[in-house]
Coordinates of C-alpha atoms in Angstrom, one line a residue:
M1 CA -25.3 -63.0 72.1
R2 CA -23.8 -59.5 72.4
Y3 CA -20.7 -58.7 70.1
R4 CA -17.7 -57.7 72.0
P5 CA -14.7 -56.4 70.0
S6 CA -11.5 -58.1 70.7
V7 CA -9.5 -54.9 70.5
K8 CA -10.0 -52.0 72.8
Y9 CA -9.0 -48.9 70.7
A10 CA -9.3 -46.4 73.6
A11 CA -6.7 -48.5 75.4
N12 CA -4.2 -48.1 72.6
P13 CA -1.0 -46.7 74.2
L14 CA -0.4 -44.3 71.2
L15 CA -3.7 -42.6 72.0
A16 CA -2.9 -42.5 75.6
S17 CA 0.4 -40.8 75.1
K18 CA 0.5 -37.0 75.4
T19 CA 1.1 -34.9 72.2
P20 CA 4.0 -32.4 72.4
V21 CA 2.8 -28.8 72.7
W22 CA 5.3 -27.6 70.1
R23 CA 3.9 -29.8 67.4
S24 CA 0.4 -28.3 67.6
K25 CA 1.9 -24.8 67.7
F26 CA 4.0 -25.6 64.6
I27 CA 1.0 -26.8 62.6
V28 CA -1.1 -23.7 63.6
A29 CA 1.9 -21.5 62.7
A30 CA 2.3 -23.2 59.3
I31 CA -1.3 -22.7 58.5
A32 CA -1.0 -19.0 59.6
V33 CA 2.1 -18.5 57.4
G34 CA 0.4 -20.1 54.4
F35 CA -2.6 -17.8 54.9
V36 CA -0.3 -14.8 55.1
V37 CA 1.5 -15.9 51.9
L38 CA -1.8 -16.4 50.0
A39 CA -3.1 -13.0 51.3
G40 CA 0.2 -11.4 50.2
R41 CA 0.0 -12.9 46.8
A42 CA -3.6 -11.8 46.5
A43 CA -2.7 -8.3 47.5
Y44 CA 0.2 -8.3 45.0
V45 CA -2.0 -9.5 42.2
Q46 CA -5.0 -7.3 43.0
V47 CA -3.2 -4.1 44.2
F48 CA 0.6 -3.8 43.7
D49 CA 1.0 -5.4 40.3
N50 CA -2.5 -5.1 39.1
A51 CA -1.5 -3.4 35.8
F52 CA 0.5 -6.3 34.6
F53 CA -2.2 -8.8 35.1
Q54 CA -4.8 -6.5 33.6
R55 CA -2.6 -6.3 30.5
Q56 CA -2.3 -10.0 30.3
G57 CA -6.0 -10.4 30.7
K58 CA -6.6 -7.9 27.9
V59 CA -4.1 -9.6 25.6
R60 CA -6.1 -12.9 26.0
Y61 CA -9.6 -11.7 26.0
V62 CA -9.9 -8.0 25.0
R63 CA -9.7 -7.1 21.3
T64 CA -9.5 -3.6 19.9
F65 CA -11.0 -3.3 16.4
E66 CA -10.5 -0.4 14.1
L67 CA -13.8 0.5 12.4
P68 CA -12.8 1.7 9.0
G69 CA -14.5 4.8 7.6
L70 CA -16.0 4.4 4.1
R71 CA -13.5 5.9 1.6
G72 CA -15.0 8.7 -0.4
R73 CA -16.1 8.2 -4.0
I74 CA -14.5 9.6 -7.1
L75 CA -17.0 10.8 -9.6
D76 CA -16.8 12.2 -13.1
R77 CA -18.2 15.6 -14.0
N78 CA -21.7 14.1 -14.6
G79 CA -21.7 12.2 -11.3
L80 CA -20.8 8.8 -12.7
L81 CA -18.7 6.5 -10.5
L82 CA -15.0 6.3 -11.3
A83 CA -14.0 4.8 -7.9
S84 CA -16.0 3.5 -4.9
S85 CA -15.6 1.1 -2.0
V86 CA -17.5 -2.2 -1.4
V87 CA -17.5 -4.4 1.6
A88 CA -14.8 -7.1 1.4
P89 CA -14.4 -9.4 4.5
S90 CA -10.8 -10.2 5.6
V91 CA -9.9 -13.4 7.4
W92 CA -7.6 -13.4 10.4
A93 CA -6.5 -15.8 13.2
I94 CA -5.3 -16.2 16.8
P95 CA -2.6 -18.9 16.1
E96 CA -2.6 -20.3 19.7
D97 CA -6.4 -21.0 19.4
V98 CA -6.1 -23.1 16.2
D99 CA -5.6 -26.7 17.1
R100 CA -3.6 -27.8 14.1
D101 CA -3.0 -31.3 15.5
D102 CA -6.7 -32.2 15.5
P103 CA -7.4 -34.2 12.3
Q104 CA -10.8 -32.6 11.8
V105 CA -9.4 -29.1 12.2
R106 CA -6.6 -30.0 9.9
A107 CA -9.1 -31.0 7.2
K108 CA -11.0 -27.8 7.6
L109 CA -7.8 -25.8 7.3
R110 CA -7.0 -27.5 4.0
L111 CA -10.4 -26.6 2.7
M112 CA -10.1 -23.0 3.8
A113 CA -6.7 -22.7 2.2
K114 CA -8.2 -24.0 -1.1
L115 CA -11.1 -21.5 -0.9
L116 CA -8.7 -18.6 -0.3
G117 CA -6.2 -19.7 -2.9
I118 CA -3.4 -20.0 -0.2
N119 CA -0.7 -22.6 -0.2
M120 CA -1.1 -24.9 2.8
R121 CA 2.6 -24.6 3.7
D122 CA 2.2 -20.8 3.9
L123 CA -0.9 -21.2 6.0
D124 CA 1.0 -23.5 8.4
K125 CA 3.9 -21.1 8.6
K126 CA 1.5 -18.3 9.7
L127 CA -0.3 -20.5 12.3
K128 CA 3.0 -21.8 13.8
N129 CA 3.7 -18.4 15.2
Q130 CA 2.3 -18.9 18.7
N131 CA 3.7 -15.7 20.0
K132 CA 1.2 -13.7 18.0
T133 CA -2.4 -13.1 19.1
F134 CA -3.4 -11.7 15.7
I135 CA -2.3 -12.5 12.2
W136 CA -3.9 -11.9 8.8
I137 CA -4.8 -14.9 6.7
S138 CA -6.3 -13.2 3.7
R139 CA -7.4 -9.7 3.0
E140 CA -10.3 -8.4 0.9
V141 CA -12.0 -11.8 0.3
D142 CA -15.1 -11.9 -2.0
E143 CA -18.2 -12.3 0.1
P144 CA -19.4 -15.7 -1.3
I145 CA -16.0 -17.2 -0.4
A146 CA -16.0 -15.5 3.0
R147 CA -19.4 -17.1 3.8
K148 CA -18.0 -20.5 2.9
V149 CA -15.0 -19.9 5.2
A150 CA -17.2 -18.8 8.0
A151 CA -19.4 -22.0 7.6
L152 CA -16.3 -24.1 8.3
N153 CA -16.5 -22.8 11.9
I154 CA -12.8 -23.2 12.7
Q155 CA -11.9 -22.2 16.3
G156 CA -9.3 -19.4 16.2
I157 CA -10.3 -18.2 12.6
Y158 CA -12.3 -15.0 12.5
Q159 CA -13.4 -12.3 10.0
T160 CA -13.6 -8.6 10.1
K161 CA -15.3 -6.2 7.7
E162 CA -13.0 -4.1 5.4
Y163 CA -13.6 -2.2 2.2
K164 CA -12.3 -3.0 -1.2
R165 CA -11.8 -0.3 -3.9
Q166 CA -13.5 -0.8 -7.3
Y167 CA -12.9 1.1 -10.5
P168 CA -15.8 0.6 -13.0
D169 CA -14.0 2.2 -16.0
G170 CA -10.8 0.1 -15.5
E171 CA -7.9 0.9 -17.8
S172 CA -9.4 3.9 -19.6
V173 CA -9.2 6.2 -16.6
A174 CA -6.6 4.4 -14.6
H175 CA -3.8 7.0 -14.9
V176 CA -6.2 9.8 -13.7
V177 CA -7.9 8.0 -10.8
G178 CA -4.9 5.9 -9.7
F179 CA -5.4 3.2 -7.1
T180 CA -5.1 2.4 -3.4
S181 CA -3.0 -0.1 -1.4
I182 CA -4.5 -3.1 0.3
E183 CA -4.6 -0.9 3.4
D184 CA -6.8 1.5 1.5
N185 CA -4.2 4.3 1.2
G186 CA -3.9 6.2 -2.0
Q187 CA -0.9 5.2 -4.1
E188 CA -1.2 6.9 -7.5
G189 CA -3.3 9.5 -9.2
I190 CA -6.3 11.3 -7.6
E191 CA -6.4 8.5 -5.0
L192 CA -3.0 9.8 -3.8
A193 CA -3.4 13.5 -4.5
F194 CA -6.6 13.7 -2.4
D195 CA -5.9 10.8 0.0
K196 CA -6.5 12.7 3.1
A197 CA -9.9 14.0 2.1
L198 CA -11.0 10.7 0.6
A199 CA -9.9 8.5 3.5
G200 CA -11.9 10.1 6.3
K201 CA -11.1 8.9 9.9
P202 CA -11.3 5.4 11.3
G203 CA -13.3 4.6 14.5
M204 CA -12.5 2.2 17.3
Q205 CA -14.3 -0.5 19.3
R206 CA -13.0 -2.6 22.2
V207 CA -14.7 -5.9 23.1
I208 CA -14.2 -8.8 25.5
K209 CA -14.3 -12.2 23.7
D210 CA -15.0 -15.6 25.1
R211 CA -12.8 -18.6 24.5
L212 CA -14.7 -19.3 21.2
G213 CA -13.9 -15.8 19.9
H214 CA -17.4 -14.4 20.3
A215 CA -17.8 -10.8 21.4
V216 CA -19.6 -10.8 24.7
E217 CA -19.2 -7.3 26.0
S218 CA -18.1 -3.9 24.7
V219 CA -15.4 -2.2 26.8
G220 CA -15.4 1.6 27.0
E221 CA -17.0 4.0 24.5
T222 CA -17.1 3.1 20.8
V223 CA -15.7 5.8 18.5
P224 CA -17.7 5.8 15.3
P225 CA -15.8 6.2 12.0
L226 CA -16.0 9.3 9.9
D227 CA -16.6 8.6 6.2
G228 CA -14.4 10.3 3.6
Q229 CA -15.4 13.1 1.2
D230 CA -16.5 12.5 -2.4
I231 CA -14.2 14.1 -5.1
Q232 CA -15.8 15.2 -8.4
L233 CA -13.5 15.4 -11.3
S234 CA -13.6 17.5 -14.5
I235 CA -13.2 14.3 -16.5
D236 CA -16.1 13.2 -18.7
S237 CA -16.0 9.4 -18.5
K238 CA -17.5 9.0 -22.0
I239 CA -15.0 11.4 -23.6
Q240 CA -12.3 9.7 -21.6
F241 CA -13.2 6.3 -22.8
F242 CA -13.3 7.3 -26.4
A243 CA -10.0 9.2 -26.2
Y244 CA -8.3 6.2 -24.6
Q245 CA -9.6 3.8 -27.3
T246 CA -8.4 6.2 -30.0
V247 CA -4.9 6.6 -28.7
R248 CA -4.7 2.9 -27.9
E249 CA -5.5 2.1 -31.5
A250 CA -3.0 4.6 -32.8
V251 CA -0.2 3.2 -30.6
I252 CA -0.9 -0.4 -31.8
T253 CA -1.3 0.6 -35.5
N254 CA 1.9 2.6 -35.6
K255 CA 3.8 0.0 -33.4
A256 CA 4.6 2.8 -31.0
K257 CA 6.2 2.7 -27.6
A258 CA 3.4 4.7 -26.0
G259 CA 0.8 7.4 -26.6
S260 CA -1.1 10.1 -24.8
V261 CA -4.0 12.5 -25.4
I262 CA -5.4 15.4 -23.4
V263 CA -8.8 17.1 -24.0
V264 CA -9.2 20.6 -22.4
D265 CA -12.3 22.7 -22.2
A266 CA -11.1 25.9 -23.8
Q267 CA -13.7 28.0 -21.9
T268 CA -12.9 26.8 -18.3
G269 CA -9.6 25.0 -18.4
E270 CA -11.2 21.8 -17.2
V271 CA -9.4 18.6 -18.3
L272 CA -12.2 16.6 -19.9
A273 CA -10.0 13.6 -20.8
L274 CA -6.4 12.5 -20.1
A275 CA -5.5 9.1 -21.4
N276 CA -2.3 7.1 -21.8
Y277 CA -1.5 3.8 -23.5
P278 CA -0.2 1.4 -22.3
S279 CA -2.4 1.4 -19.3
F280 CA -3.2 -0.9 -16.4
N281 CA -6.2 -2.4 -14.6
P282 CA -6.5 -0.8 -11.2
N283 CA -8.8 -3.6 -10.1
N284 CA -6.0 -6.1 -10.3
R285 CA -2.8 -5.1 -8.3
S286 CA -1.1 -8.3 -9.1
E287 CA -0.6 -7.3 -12.8
F288 CA 1.0 -3.8 -12.1
N289 CA 4.3 -2.9 -13.6
K290 CA 6.2 0.4 -13.5
G291 CA 6.0 1.0 -17.2
Q292 CA 2.2 0.8 -17.2
L293 CA 1.8 3.0 -14.2
R294 CA 3.7 6.0 -15.7
N295 CA 1.4 8.9 -16.6
H296 CA 3.4 10.1 -19.6
A297 CA 1.1 13.1 -20.3
L298 CA 2.0 14.7 -16.9
T299 CA 5.2 13.1 -15.6
D300 CA 7.4 13.1 -18.8
A301 CA 8.9 16.1 -20.4
F302 CA 10.2 16.1 -24.0
E303 CA 11.4 18.6 -26.6
P304 CA 8.1 19.6 -28.1
G305 CA 9.4 20.3 -31.6
S306 CA 7.4 22.5 -34.0
T307 CA 4.4 22.9 -31.7
M308 CA 6.4 25.8 -30.2
K309 CA 6.5 27.7 -33.5
P310 CA 3.0 29.4 -32.9
V311 CA 4.3 30.5 -29.5
T312 CA 7.3 32.2 -31.0
I313 CA 5.3 33.8 -33.7
A314 CA 2.6 35.0 -31.3
S315 CA 5.3 36.6 -29.1
A316 CA 6.7 38.5 -32.1
L317 CA 3.2 39.6 -33.1
Q318 CA 2.4 40.8 -29.6
L319 CA 5.6 42.9 -29.6
G320 CA 4.8 44.4 -33.0
R321 CA 7.9 43.1 -34.7
I322 CA 5.9 41.3 -37.4
T323 CA 2.4 41.0 -38.9
P324 CA 0.7 38.0 -40.4
Q325 CA 1.7 39.3 -43.8
T326 CA 5.3 40.1 -43.0
V327 CA 7.5 38.5 -45.7
I328 CA 10.2 36.0 -44.5
D329 CA 12.8 34.8 -47.0
T330 CA 13.6 31.2 -46.1
S331 CA 15.8 30.5 -49.2
P332 CA 17.7 28.3 -49.8
G333 CA 16.1 26.2 -47.0
R334 CA 19.0 26.5 -44.6
L335 CA 20.5 29.1 -42.3
S336 CA 23.8 29.3 -40.4
V337 CA 23.7 30.4 -36.8
S338 CA 26.8 30.4 -34.7
G339 CA 28.5 28.0 -37.0
R340 CA 25.6 25.5 -37.0
T341 CA 23.2 25.0 -39.9
I342 CA 19.4 25.1 -39.4
H343 CA 17.6 23.2 -42.1
D344 CA 14.1 23.1 -43.6
D345 CA 12.7 20.0 -45.2
S346 CA 12.5 21.8 -48.5
N347 CA 13.4 25.2 -49.9
F348 CA 10.1 27.1 -49.3
G349 CA 11.4 30.3 -50.7
V350 CA 9.7 33.5 -49.7
L351 CA 6.9 33.0 -47.2
T352 CA 4.6 35.2 -45.2
V353 CA 4.4 34.7 -41.5
Q354 CA 1.2 32.7 -42.1
G355 CA 3.2 30.5 -44.5
V356 CA 5.9 29.9 -42.0
V357 CA 3.3 28.2 -39.7
Q358 CA 1.6 26.5 -42.6
K359 CA 4.8 25.0 -44.0
S360 CA 6.4 24.6 -40.5
S361 CA 9.7 26.3 -41.6
N362 CA 12.5 26.2 -39.1
V363 CA 14.4 28.9 -41.0
G364 CA 11.4 31.1 -40.9
A365 CA 10.8 30.6 -37.1
T366 CA 14.5 31.3 -36.5
K367 CA 14.5 34.6 -38.5
I368 CA 11.4 35.7 -36.6
S369 CA 13.0 34.9 -33.2
Q370 CA 16.0 37.0 -34.2
R371 CA 13.7 40.0 -34.1
M372 CA 13.3 39.6 -30.4
K373 CA 15.6 39.8 -27.5
P374 CA 16.2 36.6 -25.4
Q375 CA 14.5 38.2 -22.4
E376 CA 11.5 39.0 -24.4
M377 CA 11.1 35.5 -25.7
W378 CA 11.7 34.1 -22.2
N379 CA 9.0 36.3 -20.7
F380 CA 6.4 34.9 -23.0
Y381 CA 7.5 31.3 -22.4
N382 CA 7.4 31.9 -18.7
A383 CA 3.9 33.6 -18.9
L384 CA 2.6 30.5 -20.7
G385 CA 3.9 28.2 -18.0
F386 CA 6.9 26.7 -19.6
G387 CA 9.7 25.8 -17.3
Q388 CA 7.3 25.8 -14.3
R389 CA 5.5 23.0 -12.5
P390 CA 1.9 23.2 -13.5
Q391 CA -0.4 24.4 -10.7
I392 CA -2.6 21.2 -10.9
T393 CA -3.2 18.9 -7.9
F394 CA -1.6 15.7 -9.1
P395 CA 1.4 13.7 -8.0
G396 CA 4.6 13.7 -10.1
V397 CA 3.7 16.5 -12.5
V398 CA 6.8 17.9 -14.1
G399 CA 7.6 21.5 -15.1
G400 CA 10.0 20.8 -18.0
V401 CA 13.1 23.0 -18.6
V402 CA 13.6 26.5 -20.0
H403 CA 17.0 27.8 -19.2
P404 CA 17.4 31.4 -17.9
W405 CA 17.5 33.9 -20.8
K406 CA 20.9 35.2 -19.7
R407 CA 22.4 31.9 -20.6
W408 CA 21.0 31.8 -24.1
R409 CA 23.4 31.9 -27.0
P410 CA 22.2 32.8 -30.5
I411 CA 22.0 29.2 -31.5
E412 CA 19.9 28.3 -28.4
Q413 CA 17.5 31.1 -29.1
A414 CA 17.2 29.8 -32.6
T415 CA 16.5 26.2 -31.8
M416 CA 14.1 27.1 -29.0
S417 CA 12.0 29.0 -31.5
Y418 CA 11.1 25.7 -33.2
G419 CA 11.0 23.5 -30.1
Y420 CA 14.5 22.2 -29.4
G421 CA 16.7 23.1 -26.4
L422 CA 13.7 23.2 -24.0
S423 CA 11.4 20.5 -22.6
A424 CA 7.7 20.4 -21.8
S425 CA 5.0 17.9 -20.9
L426 CA 2.0 17.2 -23.1
L427 CA -0.1 19.0 -20.4
Q428 CA 2.1 22.1 -20.7
I429 CA 1.6 22.3 -24.5
A430 CA -2.2 22.0 -24.1
H431 CA -2.0 24.6 -21.3
A432 CA -0.1 27.1 -23.5
Y433 CA -2.5 26.7 -26.4
T434 CA -5.5 27.8 -24.3
A435 CA -4.1 31.3 -24.8
F436 CA -4.8 31.0 -28.5
A437 CA -8.2 29.4 -27.9
H438 CA -9.4 31.9 -25.2
D439 CA -8.7 35.3 -26.7
G440 CA -5.1 35.5 -25.5
Q441 CA -5.8 34.4 -21.9
V442 CA -3.9 31.3 -20.7
L443 CA -6.2 29.4 -18.4
P444 CA -5.3 27.5 -15.3
L445 CA -5.9 23.8 -15.9
T446 CA -7.8 21.6 -13.4
L447 CA -8.8 18.0 -12.9
L448 CA -11.6 19.0 -10.6
K449 CA -15.0 20.2 -11.8
A450 CA -15.2 24.0 -12.0
N451 CA -18.1 25.6 -10.1
G452 CA -17.9 29.1 -11.6
P453 CA -16.1 31.5 -14.0
V454 CA -12.4 30.9 -14.4
L455 CA -10.0 33.9 -14.6
G456 CA -7.0 33.5 -16.9
V457 CA -3.8 35.5 -17.4
Q458 CA -3.8 37.8 -20.4
V459 CA -0.6 37.0 -22.3
F460 CA -1.6 38.0 -25.9
S461 CA -4.2 40.4 -27.1
P462 CA -7.5 38.9 -28.6
K463 CA -6.3 40.2 -32.0
V464 CA -3.1 38.3 -31.8
A465 CA -4.8 35.1 -30.6
A466 CA -7.3 35.3 -33.5
E467 CA -4.4 35.8 -36.0
V468 CA -2.6 32.8 -34.7
R469 CA -5.8 30.7 -34.9
Q470 CA -6.1 31.5 -38.5
M471 CA -2.5 30.4 -39.1
L472 CA -3.2 27.2 -37.3
H473 CA -6.3 26.7 -39.5
M474 CA -4.1 27.1 -42.6
A475 CA -1.7 24.5 -41.2
A476 CA -4.5 22.0 -41.1
A477 CA -5.7 22.8 -44.6
P478 CA -4.4 21.3 -47.9
G479 CA -0.9 22.6 -48.4
G480 CA -0.2 22.5 -44.7
T481 CA 1.5 19.9 -42.6
A482 CA -1.7 18.2 -41.2
P483 CA -4.7 18.0 -43.5
L484 CA -5.4 14.7 -41.7
A485 CA -6.4 16.7 -38.6
R486 CA -9.5 17.9 -40.4
T487 CA -12.9 16.7 -39.2
V488 CA -16.4 16.4 -40.7
G489 CA -18.6 19.4 -39.8
Y490 CA -16.1 21.3 -37.6
S491 CA -13.3 23.7 -38.5
V492 CA -10.0 22.9 -36.8
G493 CA -6.6 24.4 -36.4
G494 CA -3.4 23.1 -34.9
K495 CA 0.3 22.5 -35.2
T496 CA 2.3 19.4 -35.8
G497 CA 5.5 18.6 -34.0
T498 CA 8.1 15.9 -34.9
A499 CA 11.2 15.6 -32.8
H500 CA 14.1 13.2 -32.6
A501 CA 14.0 11.1 -29.4
Q502 CA 16.7 12.1 -27.0
V503 CA 19.3 9.4 -26.0
G504 CA 21.6 10.6 -23.2
K505 CA 23.0 13.9 -24.4
G506 CA 22.3 13.3 -28.0
Y507 CA 19.5 12.2 -30.4
A508 CA 18.5 8.9 -31.8
S509 CA 18.7 8.8 -35.6
N510 CA 15.7 6.6 -36.1
A511 CA 13.4 7.2 -33.1
Y512 CA 10.9 10.1 -33.1
R513 CA 8.1 11.6 -31.1
A514 CA 5.1 12.8 -33.0
W515 CA 2.9 15.7 -31.6
Y516 CA -0.2 17.5 -32.6
T517 CA -2.0 20.2 -30.6
G518 CA -4.9 22.2 -31.9
M519 CA -8.5 23.4 -31.2
S520 CA -12.0 23.5 -32.6
P521 CA -14.2 25.1 -33.8
I522 CA -11.6 27.6 -35.0
D523 CA -13.5 30.9 -34.6
K524 CA -14.6 30.2 -31.1
P525 CA -12.8 27.1 -29.8
R526 CA -14.6 24.9 -27.4
I527 CA -11.8 22.4 -26.9
V528 CA -8.1 22.1 -27.1
V529 CA -6.7 18.7 -27.9
S530 CA -3.1 17.6 -27.5
V531 CA -1.7 14.3 -28.8
M532 CA 1.7 12.6 -28.5
I533 CA 2.8 9.3 -30.0
N534 CA 6.1 8.1 -28.7
E535 CA 8.5 6.3 -31.1
P536 CA 6.2 5.0 -33.8
R537 CA 8.0 2.2 -35.8
A538 CA 5.5 1.3 -38.5
G539 CA 7.2 3.4 -41.2
R540 CA 5.5 6.8 -40.4
Y541 CA 6.6 9.2 -37.8
F542 CA 5.6 12.7 -38.7
G543 CA 3.1 14.5 -36.4
G544 CA 0.8 15.1 -39.3
E545 CA 0.7 11.4 -40.2
V546 CA 0.6 9.8 -36.8
A547 CA -0.8 12.2 -34.2
A548 CA -3.1 14.4 -36.4
P549 CA -5.5 11.5 -37.2
V550 CA -5.9 10.9 -33.4
F551 CA -6.7 14.6 -33.0
S552 CA -9.3 14.5 -35.8
T553 CA -11.2 11.5 -34.3
V554 CA -11.1 12.8 -30.8
V555 CA -12.2 16.3 -31.7
Q556 CA -15.2 15.1 -33.8
E557 CA -16.5 12.7 -31.2
T558 CA -15.9 15.1 -28.3
L559 CA -17.7 18.0 -29.9
R560 CA -20.6 15.7 -30.7
M561 CA -20.8 14.6 -27.1
L562 CA -20.7 18.2 -25.9
N563 CA -23.6 19.0 -28.3
V564 CA -21.6 21.6 -30.1
S565 CA -23.2 22.6 -33.4
P566 CA -21.2 22.0 -36.6
D567 CA -19.8 25.2 -38.1
L568 CA -19.1 23.7 -41.5
A569 CA -21.4 22.0 -44.1
V570 CA -21.6 18.3 -43.1
T571 CA -19.6 17.0 -46.0
S572 CA -16.3 15.2 -45.9
Q573 CA -13.5 17.6 -45.2
I574 CA -10.8 14.9 -45.4
V575 CA -8.7 15.3 -48.5
S576 CA -6.4 12.9 -50.2
A577 CA -3.7 15.5 -50.9
P578 CA -0.4 14.6 -49.1
A579 CA 0.7 16.7 -46.2
V580 CA 3.7 19.0 -46.4
Q581 CA 6.6 17.3 -44.6
E582 CA 7.4 19.5 -41.7
S583 CA 11.0 20.5 -40.8
F584 CA 12.4 19.3 -37.6

């Protein structure tokens, strides 16, 4: 039996009715309008406002990475490393890609925070900033920790290669080398002074990343980084370490506020050692404080006390106003100048010029200065570099103060002859003494290794320089102010200095600075060593008691390291006779 539908659809009256023409036209027109709108939008996106959408695409998928250049090394004079850079990965994030609501991701973030030593609240605060497409999580991470972080495989957390500065000698050479910031920019010392040469130039690479953060394609040309230059210093790291240990021990033993020592090659002007205590560890920025960072040997100027007496006497010798045997009557141990009284520690009576240096007589130095005009004294001070910023490449170096000679009154000329009324840094004192050590030529000092002969400025004649050296030798002998400066096997000469510490416009009654500057061997000096101990409080404060022993120890070890042959019989030259108390 054939099936016959009970309903005839073709006979439906709705289908039999005619459709209005306007409706079909409306539908076609609507479709056409929609097409035009979409075409217009496409044209707008692809042509008219293409730059905006290109930028948005780049923000989401294109990353520009700086390729850091390897910072140059800092070497000592023998090529040993004082500062170098090692790879240190840094961890960063795209906050919007980190799903902090996922329990598994949350657990991994807690583990990462623990590995990096970050408080979880601080990490959350960083990752909440959804407006940023780049944020640092931790800089300069140790490689073993960085590998553990990478193994967590947290989406939105990435690493980039950076360099971390390392200082193998730590505290001993910290004030010379300085340190860099976390951005690898020089902040102090040689790192700052030669930052441009050490830093080099960074390169650049642009890449497209997929949604997982993997680089899938380089965009444009990669600019390779340019590594920085190496800087070789005049510093001998072995001499530096020994000098640092010696001055550190002196500061601790004498309960002093601080101490400094400088060792200069008397033939080239190269600084072989420059140490301060207290110091700091440049490998640990978290422990820095301003007091430790201060390089007292270069950045602080003090009244140098009796270390200026040899300069005064050398000036008078050069002008022909005195000879080493000229007699100076210092009785009765005091002298009135412009209504003020200048004192000696004792009544030394009649002294030769040699005796004035040996006994460190203020009265004797004053009477010698009175044989010169103020301008004549000022000319010698100026020629030796006092009152001028040293021509040495180092940040914060001070020039001290020497007032113009036209302003000198008789009492000012008198006090300057024995080291009051002017100021100088320890470096400037060592610089001036190179004139006595180098046949009357004051040598330019340098912290960079010298590559050839050095030309000095002739201030005194070789004869005058030799005469002053003998006076300095006498001052370090029994009967002088610093027999404790003597060493085993090497002849020495030098001058003590003890000065009241300045407080405002006056002087502290119980705070002192102890100085000693000298050279060895005395006939043909190889080194000049200058020592300053600031405010010793263990009962002793004279330069001959506090600073001279540091000089003795540093001289003997330095000359041994430099393979300088002894010029004395190798028997103990240290005597038990007390030092003459210097006048100050």
